Structures are given as C-alpha cells and as structure tokens.
Short mmCIF file of C-alpha atoms in Angstrom, two decimals:
data_model
loop_
_atom_site.label_atom_id
_atom_site.label_comp_id
_atom_site.label_asym_id
_atom_site.label_seq_id
_atom_site.Cartn_x
_atom_site.Cartn_y
_atom_site.Cartn_z
CA MET T 196 0.00 0.00 0.00
CA LEU T 197 2.90 2.32 0.76
CA ARG T 198 4.31 1.61 -2.71
CA ASN T 199 0.96 2.55 -4.20
CA LEU T 200 1.01 5.80 -2.21
CA LEU T 201 4.52 6.52 -3.47
CA GLY T 202 3.37 5.78 -7.02
CA LEU T 203 0.45 8.16 -6.63
CA ARG T 204 2.82 10.87 -5.38
CA GLN T 205 5.05 10.40 -8.42
CA ILE T 206 2.12 10.52 -10.84
CA SER T 207 0.61 13.65 -9.27
CA GLN T 208 4.01 15.38 -9.32
CA ARG T 209 4.54 14.49 -12.97
CA THR T 210 1.03 15.61 -13.87
CA ILE T 211 1.43 18.98 -12.14
CA SER T 212 4.77 19.68 -13.76
CA THR T 213 3.49 19.11 -17.32
CA ALA T 214 0.00 20.53 -16.80
CA SER T 215 1.23 24.03 -17.68
CA ARG T 216 2.35 22.78 -21.10
CA ARG T 217 -0.63 20.82 -22.38
CA GLN T 218 0.50 18.63 -25.25
CA VAL T 219 -1.88 18.42 -28.21
CA ALA T 220 -1.30 15.27 -30.23
CA ASN T 221 -0.81 15.55 -33.99
CA ARG T 222 -3.95 13.95 -35.42
CA VAL T 223 -3.39 15.08 -39.03
CA PRO T 224 -2.24 11.64 -40.30
CA GLU T 225 -5.50 10.10 -38.98
CA LYS T 226 -7.54 12.81 -40.70
CA GLN T 227 -5.59 12.28 -43.91
CA LYS T 228 -6.43 8.58 -43.79
CA LEU T 229 -10.12 9.28 -43.11
CA PHE T 230 -10.52 11.80 -45.92
CA GLN T 231 -8.52 9.82 -48.48
CA GLU T 232 -10.57 6.65 -48.00
CA ASP T 233 -11.91 5.46 -51.35
CA ASN T 234 -15.60 5.31 -50.35
CA GLY T 235 -17.10 7.63 -52.98
CA MET T 236 -18.33 10.14 -50.38
CA PRO T 237 -18.11 13.83 -51.32
CA VAL T 238 -15.88 15.94 -49.11
CA TYR T 239 -18.81 17.69 -47.39
CA LEU T 240 -20.10 14.36 -46.05
CA LYS T 241 -16.84 12.44 -45.68
CA GLY T 242 -16.23 13.34 -42.05
CA GLY T 243 -18.99 11.14 -40.66
CA LEU T 244 -22.46 11.33 -39.13
CA ALA T 245 -22.20 14.94 -37.94
CA ASP T 246 -21.54 16.12 -41.52
CA GLY T 247 -24.83 14.64 -42.69
CA LEU T 248 -26.80 16.17 -39.83
CA LEU T 249 -25.31 19.61 -40.38
CA TYR T 250 -25.91 19.34 -44.15
CA ARG T 251 -29.53 18.33 -43.74
CA THR T 252 -30.16 21.10 -41.22
CA THR T 253 -28.60 23.71 -43.51
CA MET T 254 -30.51 22.47 -46.56
CA ALA T 255 -33.81 22.31 -44.67
CA LEU T 256 -33.39 25.90 -43.52
CA THR T 257 -32.41 26.91 -47.07
CA VAL T 258 -35.48 25.31 -48.70
CA PHE T 259 -37.87 26.65 -46.07
CA GLY T 260 -36.26 30.08 -46.11
CA THR T 261 -36.34 30.38 -49.91
CA CYS T 262 -40.02 29.37 -50.08
CA TYR T 263 -40.88 31.76 -47.25
CA ALA T 264 -38.96 34.64 -48.90
CA VAL T 265 -40.80 34.08 -52.22
CA TYR T 266 -44.13 33.91 -50.35
CA GLU T 267 -43.44 37.18 -48.51
CA LEU T 268 -42.37 38.84 -51.76
CA PHE T 269 -45.69 37.82 -53.36
CA VAL T 270 -47.65 39.15 -50.38
CA ALA T 271 -45.68 42.40 -50.43
CA ALA T 272 -46.30 42.79 -54.18
CA MET T 273 -50.09 42.61 -53.74
CA PRO T 274 -51.06 45.09 -51.01
CA LYS T 275 -54.46 44.59 -49.34
CA LYS T 276 -56.98 47.29 -50.30
CA VAL T 277 -58.27 49.15 -47.24
CA LYS T 278 -62.06 49.77 -47.53
CA MET L 219 -10.14 3.97 -59.14
CA ALA L 220 -9.42 6.77 -61.68
CA HIS L 221 -6.39 8.98 -61.07
CA GLN L 222 -5.90 12.47 -62.43
CA THR L 223 -2.87 13.11 -64.67
CA HIS L 224 -2.76 16.88 -63.96
CA ALA L 225 -1.93 19.04 -60.92
CA TYR L 226 -5.22 20.92 -60.74
CA HIS L 227 -8.11 20.49 -58.34
CA MET L 228 -11.41 19.22 -59.77
CA VAL L 229 -13.66 19.82 -56.76
CA ASP L 230 -16.40 17.46 -55.59
CA PRO L 231 -19.95 18.74 -56.23
CA SER L 232 -20.91 20.92 -53.28
CA PRO L 233 -24.19 22.35 -51.94
CA TRP L 234 -22.61 25.42 -50.36
CA PRO L 235 -22.76 27.82 -53.35
CA LEU L 236 -26.53 27.16 -53.46
CA THR L 237 -27.07 27.65 -49.72
CA GLY L 238 -24.86 30.75 -49.86
CA ALA L 239 -26.95 32.22 -52.66
CA ALA L 240 -30.14 31.45 -50.72
CA ALA L 241 -28.61 33.19 -47.69
CA ALA L 242 -27.99 36.27 -49.83
CA LEU L 243 -31.62 36.22 -51.04
CA LEU L 244 -32.92 35.87 -47.48
CA MET L 245 -30.65 38.62 -46.12
CA THR L 246 -31.59 41.16 -48.79
CA SER L 247 -35.33 40.46 -48.74
CA GLY L 248 -35.06 40.14 -44.96
CA LEU L 249 -33.58 43.63 -44.76
CA ALA L 250 -36.57 44.96 -46.72
CA MET L 251 -38.97 43.07 -44.42
CA TRP L 252 -37.23 44.55 -41.38
CA PHE L 253 -37.30 48.10 -42.73
CA HIS L 254 -40.89 48.10 -43.98
CA TYR L 255 -42.83 45.35 -42.20
CA ASN L 256 -41.13 45.21 -38.78
CA SER L 257 -40.19 41.51 -39.09
CA MET L 258 -36.71 40.13 -38.45
CA LEU L 259 -37.41 36.46 -39.23
CA LEU L 260 -36.10 36.42 -42.83
CA LEU L 261 -33.02 38.47 -41.91
CA THR L 262 -32.13 36.23 -38.96
CA LEU L 263 -32.70 33.09 -41.02
CA GLY L 264 -30.48 34.50 -43.78
CA LEU L 265 -27.68 35.31 -41.33
CA LEU L 266 -27.91 31.82 -39.80
CA ILE L 267 -27.72 30.11 -43.20
CA MET L 268 -24.80 32.38 -44.18
CA LEU L 269 -22.85 31.37 -41.05
CA LEU L 270 -23.60 27.66 -41.61
CA THR L 271 -22.50 27.97 -45.26
CA MET L 272 -19.28 29.76 -44.38
CA PHE L 273 -18.39 27.22 -41.68
CA GLN L 274 -18.99 24.18 -43.88
CA TRP L 275 -17.49 25.61 -47.07
CA TRP L 276 -14.23 26.62 -45.39
CA ARG L 277 -14.17 23.38 -43.37
CA ASP L 278 -14.32 21.53 -46.71
CA ILE L 279 -11.42 23.62 -48.12
CA VAL L 280 -9.28 22.68 -45.10
CA ARG L 281 -10.19 19.02 -45.72
CA GLU L 282 -9.36 19.27 -49.44
CA GLY L 283 -6.00 21.00 -48.81
CA THR L 284 -4.60 19.64 -45.56
CA PHE L 285 -6.19 16.18 -45.48
CA GLN L 286 -6.58 15.29 -49.18
CA GLY L 287 -3.48 17.06 -50.57
CA HIS L 288 -5.26 18.87 -53.41
CA HIS L 289 -3.41 22.17 -52.87
CA THR L 290 -0.49 21.57 -55.21
CA PRO L 291 1.75 24.52 -56.20
CA PRO L 292 -0.39 25.53 -59.22
CA VAL L 293 -3.55 25.33 -57.09
CA GLN L 294 -1.91 27.40 -54.36
CA LYS L 295 -0.91 29.97 -56.97
CA GLY L 296 -4.59 30.27 -57.93
CA LEU L 297 -5.58 30.68 -54.28
CA ARG L 298 -2.98 33.46 -53.92
CA TYR L 299 -4.35 35.28 -56.99
CA GLY L 300 -7.83 34.86 -55.59
CA MET L 301 -7.00 36.36 -52.20
CA ILE L 302 -5.13 39.28 -53.78
CA LEU L 303 -8.06 40.02 -56.10
CA PHE L 304 -10.50 39.82 -53.20
CA ILE L 305 -8.46 42.24 -51.06
CA THR L 306 -8.19 44.57 -54.06
CA SER L 307 -11.97 44.59 -54.39
CA GLU L 308 -12.22 45.48 -50.69
CA VAL L 309 -9.76 48.34 -51.22
CA PHE L 310 -12.12 49.74 -53.86
CA PHE L 311 -15.04 49.29 -51.45
CA PHE L 312 -13.27 51.54 -48.93
CA ILE L 313 -12.19 54.01 -51.62
CA GLY L 314 -15.89 54.75 -52.11
CA PHE L 315 -16.34 55.79 -48.50
CA PHE L 316 -13.17 57.87 -48.53
CA TRP L 317 -14.45 59.56 -51.70
CA ALA L 318 -17.69 60.40 -49.90
CA PHE L 319 -15.77 61.79 -46.94
CA TYR L 320 -13.51 64.01 -49.05
CA HIS L 321 -16.41 65.12 -51.25
CA SER L 322 -18.27 66.47 -48.21
CA SER L 323 -15.30 67.71 -46.18
CA LEU L 324 -13.24 69.52 -48.85
CA ALA L 325 -16.17 71.79 -49.77
CA PRO L 326 -18.47 72.01 -46.73
CA THR L 327 -21.96 73.28 -47.66
CA PRO L 328 -23.66 76.31 -46.09
CA GLU L 329 -25.99 73.89 -44.25
CA LEU L 330 -22.93 72.72 -42.31
CA GLY L 331 -21.84 76.28 -41.60
CA GLY L 332 -19.31 76.28 -44.43
CA TYR L 333 -16.86 74.60 -42.07
CA TRP L 334 -15.42 71.15 -41.42
CA PRO L 335 -16.02 69.81 -38.80
CA PRO L 336 -19.55 71.23 -39.18
CA THR L 337 -20.91 73.72 -36.64
CA GLY L 338 -22.05 71.96 -33.49
CA ILE L 339 -19.90 68.86 -33.95
CA THR L 340 -17.16 68.19 -31.37
CA PRO L 341 -14.86 65.69 -33.05
CA LEU L 342 -12.95 63.08 -31.05
CA ASN L 343 -9.43 64.07 -29.98
CA PRO L 344 -7.15 62.23 -32.42
CA PHE L 345 -4.37 62.03 -29.83
CA GLU L 346 -6.39 60.09 -27.28
CA VAL L 347 -8.02 56.67 -27.91
CA PRO L 348 -7.64 56.89 -31.74
CA LEU L 349 -3.86 57.20 -31.32
CA LEU L 350 -3.83 54.23 -28.95
CA ASN L 351 -5.84 52.28 -31.54
CA THR L 352 -3.22 53.16 -34.15
CA ALA L 353 -0.45 51.85 -31.88
CA VAL L 354 -2.44 48.68 -31.14
CA LEU L 355 -2.95 47.85 -34.82
CA LEU L 356 0.64 48.67 -35.78
CA ALA L 357 1.86 46.42 -32.97
CA SER L 358 -0.45 43.65 -34.19
CA GLY L 359 1.17 43.96 -37.61
CA VAL L 360 4.52 43.31 -35.97
CA THR L 361 3.25 40.33 -33.97
CA VAL L 362 1.63 38.68 -37.02
CA THR L 363 4.97 39.00 -38.88
CA TRP L 364 6.71 37.50 -35.85
CA ALA L 365 4.22 34.61 -35.98
CA HIS L 366 4.95 34.10 -39.68
CA HIS L 367 8.68 33.90 -39.06
CA GLY L 368 8.06 31.45 -36.23
CA LEU L 369 6.04 29.35 -38.63
CA MET L 370 8.71 29.40 -41.34
CA GLU L 371 11.41 28.50 -38.79
CA THR L 372 9.32 25.62 -37.38
CA ASN L 373 9.17 27.32 -33.98
CA ARG L 374 5.81 26.03 -32.75
CA SER L 375 5.58 27.79 -29.39
CA GLN L 376 6.64 31.21 -30.72
CA THR L 377 4.17 30.94 -33.57
CA ILE L 378 1.34 30.16 -31.14
CA GLN L 379 2.37 32.94 -28.74
CA ALA L 380 2.76 35.59 -31.44
CA LEU L 381 -0.52 34.64 -33.14
CA THR L 382 -2.34 34.73 -29.78
CA LEU L 383 -0.87 38.17 -29.07
CA THR L 384 -2.01 39.39 -32.50
CA ILE L 385 -5.56 38.21 -31.80
CA LEU L 386 -5.58 39.82 -28.34
CA LEU L 387 -4.45 43.13 -29.86
CA GLY L 388 -7.22 42.86 -32.45
CA LEU L 389 -9.82 42.22 -29.74
CA TYR L 390 -8.40 45.12 -27.69
CA PHE L 391 -8.87 47.42 -30.71
CA THR L 392 -12.46 46.26 -31.09
CA ALA L 393 -13.16 46.82 -27.39
CA LEU L 394 -11.65 50.32 -27.49
CA GLN L 395 -13.64 51.25 -30.61
CA THR L 396 -16.86 49.96 -29.06
CA MET L 397 -16.24 52.15 -26.04
CA GLU L 398 -15.45 55.15 -28.30
CA TYR L 399 -18.70 54.59 -30.24
CA TYR L 400 -20.66 54.52 -26.99
CA GLU L 401 -18.99 57.63 -25.58
CA ALA L 402 -18.92 59.73 -28.79
CA PRO L 403 -20.61 63.16 -28.48
CA PHE L 404 -22.13 62.79 -31.98
CA THR L 405 -24.23 60.12 -33.68
CA ILE L 406 -24.63 58.75 -37.21
CA ALA L 407 -27.63 61.10 -37.61
CA ASP L 408 -25.52 64.21 -37.01
CA SER L 409 -25.25 65.53 -40.57
CA VAL L 410 -22.90 64.13 -43.19
CA TYR L 411 -20.11 64.20 -40.58
CA GLY L 412 -21.82 61.49 -38.58
CA SER L 413 -22.68 59.50 -41.69
CA THR L 414 -19.16 59.48 -43.13
CA PHE L 415 -17.55 58.89 -39.73
CA PHE L 416 -19.67 55.95 -38.60
CA VAL L 417 -20.07 54.24 -42.00
CA ALA L 418 -16.33 54.37 -42.77
CA THR L 419 -15.13 53.43 -39.27
CA GLY L 420 -18.02 51.00 -38.86
CA PHE L 421 -17.15 48.99 -41.96
CA HIS L 422 -13.52 49.07 -40.87
CA GLY L 423 -14.49 47.69 -37.46
CA LEU L 424 -16.45 44.91 -39.14
CA HIS L 425 -13.33 44.02 -41.13
CA VAL L 426 -11.27 43.96 -37.91
CA ILE L 427 -13.76 41.45 -36.49
CA ILE L 428 -13.61 39.36 -39.68
CA GLY L 429 -9.80 39.49 -39.65
CA SER L 430 -9.64 38.53 -35.99
CA THR L 431 -11.93 35.56 -36.68
CA PHE L 432 -9.69 34.45 -39.58
CA LEU L 433 -6.64 34.70 -37.27
CA ILE L 434 -8.41 32.68 -34.55
CA VAL L 435 -9.13 29.93 -37.09
CA CYS L 436 -5.42 30.00 -38.07
CA LEU L 437 -4.43 29.71 -34.39
CA LEU L 438 -6.64 26.64 -33.96
CA ARG L 439 -5.21 25.10 -37.13
CA GLN L 440 -1.64 25.86 -36.00
CA ILE L 441 -2.32 24.16 -32.65
CA LYS L 442 -3.69 21.15 -34.53
CA PHE L 443 -0.51 20.86 -36.68
CA HIS L 444 -2.20 21.77 -39.98
CA PHE L 445 0.58 24.13 -41.12
CA THR L 446 4.10 23.18 -42.25
CA SER L 447 7.08 25.51 -42.49
CA THR L 448 6.75 25.68 -46.29
CA HIS L 449 2.99 25.27 -46.80
CA HIS L 450 0.69 27.54 -44.79
CA PHE L 451 -1.26 29.58 -47.29
CA GLY L 452 -4.28 29.97 -44.98
CA PHE L 453 -2.07 31.77 -42.51
CA GLU L 454 -0.53 33.97 -45.22
CA ALA L 455 -3.98 34.92 -46.48
CA ALA L 456 -5.03 35.88 -42.93
CA ALA L 457 -1.85 37.92 -42.49
CA TRP L 458 -2.40 39.75 -45.82
CA TYR L 459 -5.98 40.52 -44.79
CA TRP L 460 -4.79 41.75 -41.40
CA HIS L 461 -2.21 44.10 -42.95
CA PHE L 462 -4.95 45.44 -45.28
CA VAL L 463 -7.16 46.17 -42.24
CA ASP L 464 -4.22 47.95 -40.59
CA VAL L 465 -3.54 50.10 -43.68
CA VAL L 466 -7.22 51.09 -43.98
CA TRP L 467 -7.13 52.21 -40.34
CA LEU L 468 -4.03 54.36 -41.01
CA PHE L 469 -5.89 56.11 -43.84
CA LEU L 470 -8.97 56.51 -41.63
CA TYR L 471 -6.89 57.92 -38.81
CA VAL L 472 -5.03 60.44 -40.95
CA SER L 473 -8.08 61.51 -43.02
CA ILE L 474 -11.10 61.40 -40.72
CA TYR L 475 -9.68 61.54 -37.21
CA TRP L 476 -6.72 63.86 -37.71
CA TRP L 477 -7.20 66.02 -40.84
CA GLY L 478 -10.99 65.94 -40.37
CA SER L 479 -10.82 67.49 -36.91
#
C-alpha cells in the first residue's frame, strides 16, 4: 500500500509539472487517412455522421427560407386594399 | 479507381454555393422586411444560413487541402491570386467611403456652416483613444509578422504565442472602438459628418472582427498541426488581410480623425 502511495505521489508530481504545457497530439495523419478513404463520399459528407446532420439542417433551412422569402415577396407585391 | 494526370483540383460537387446564394436572397429580402414590415425572421434566417454555409465551405477547403493534398503549387498559386483580387476589391469598397468623406469635407456646404467639422460637432481628440488604436494595430502587424517567421522556422511555441498576441491586440482594438462609439458626443444622424464617420469606421471595425476571426481559425489550425514551415497559405492569407485592415485604419486615422478634426 505504501508503494501505491509513493506511485500516486510520483504521478501527481509528474502531472502537475506538465500541466502548464498541455500537449496536443498531432492527429493530421489520422484525418488524412479518413478523408482519403476510397468510399465515394463527397468531401462535405466524408467526415462522418455529424456532416450529414449539419448538411440536412442547412438544406432544410435553405429550402424553407427560400419558399418563405418568395411567399413574402408575393404578399408584399399585392397590397391589401383598405375599404 | 481513376487517377488524375494533372496538378489541378477538380472539386467534388458541393451544396454550399446554393445555400450561400439562398442566404444572400434571405438577407436582402429580410432587410426589406425589417425596414418596412417590422419583421426580423427572414433576416435572422439568412444570417444563420450564411454562417452555416461559411463554416462548412471553409471546413471543406481545409479538408481538401490539408487532409486530401489537393493544394499543389499551381492550385496554391490560384488561391494566392484569388485572395489578392478579393483584397483589391475590398480596397475599392473603402475608396468609395473615402471619396464620400472628401467630397463632403473639402467643400463644406452652407448647411454645415461652411466649415469642417460642421458647426455643433465636437470631433474626437485624435491624440487620445484613436492614437492608442493606431499603436495597437501597428503592434499587431509586428506580432503577425513574428508569428509568420516562427512558422517558417518551425518554432511552434513562438508561432502560437505571437498569433495569440495578434488576436488579443485585435480584440483590444475592437473593445476600445466599441467604447469610443458609446462615448462619442455625436451620432450617425448628425449631418454628413456622422454619416461618413460611422459608416467608414463602422465597416472598418467589421473588417477587424472578420480578420480577428480568420486569425483565430489559423491559431486553432496551427495548434492542430495543420501548417508546415513551407505550406501555410491559410495563414498567409489571414496575415495579408490583417495588414490590409491595418492600412485602412491608417488612412482613416489620418483623413477622418486627424485632418478631419
């Protein structure tokens, strides 16, 4: 148990001394492998599930927004006559 | 699997030009709806779609360049031309507002009292916050060059530090300008003085925010090891844009703040 305590002390000391210089790992090679995979996916969907969700959200907003804009333009072009 | 026998980039079909165009439609018609029918729905929707488009389109360019290797030397040359042409178009955009300023200030009309600054306007003291802003932007030009040298000399920590400092200076400028806008003794409605002052400095401020955002993206990419010592065009484009923003400010300072007071 004492050895474990000593081990814990070593780990905590090491952690504290490197905590001020957080190391970010270089993940570029993994990304290169993912995006060069020959799966026929276009680049805007190739990253995974999140890409598809974001794309569908953007497109849904686009379609709705365009229809709504055209509708409002029609309404604005035909003012209601006040009796 | 077919391989290309040329060095150029034949892009995958992409939905972002379409969503971008829709965003433009929604923002313009939305502006009209806001002005005349008191509704901000279209405008807000347009802005949201524009931000989504920008995020995904530029994310895809990073993927195509850094992860798929499509940015060969000829492709990079095209990107350089593109950025230079874009900045040139922005220069002409600002020339218009400077033209307006000089048109009104070189021959002040009787309605203004025949004087510039017009009667009743107390301009800001150019040797107070505006001078500090000048120093802040000039310093940020130095720090971004320091960051570039760090990048070219594969000095990771100096690049990150210098780029962070550049961004902080940019944010400091924005904070100071916001405070100046709030405290100014005149408004945009105060004759052509107010119009030229706030439209010219306002568009400049917007470009500072855009430039700061571009630099923040570069900082994140630098931390994630996207840049190499010989290939970092995204960073160079951000630095060019930042220097352009700095130069516009120098012209604004000399013309509107200093000569115009």
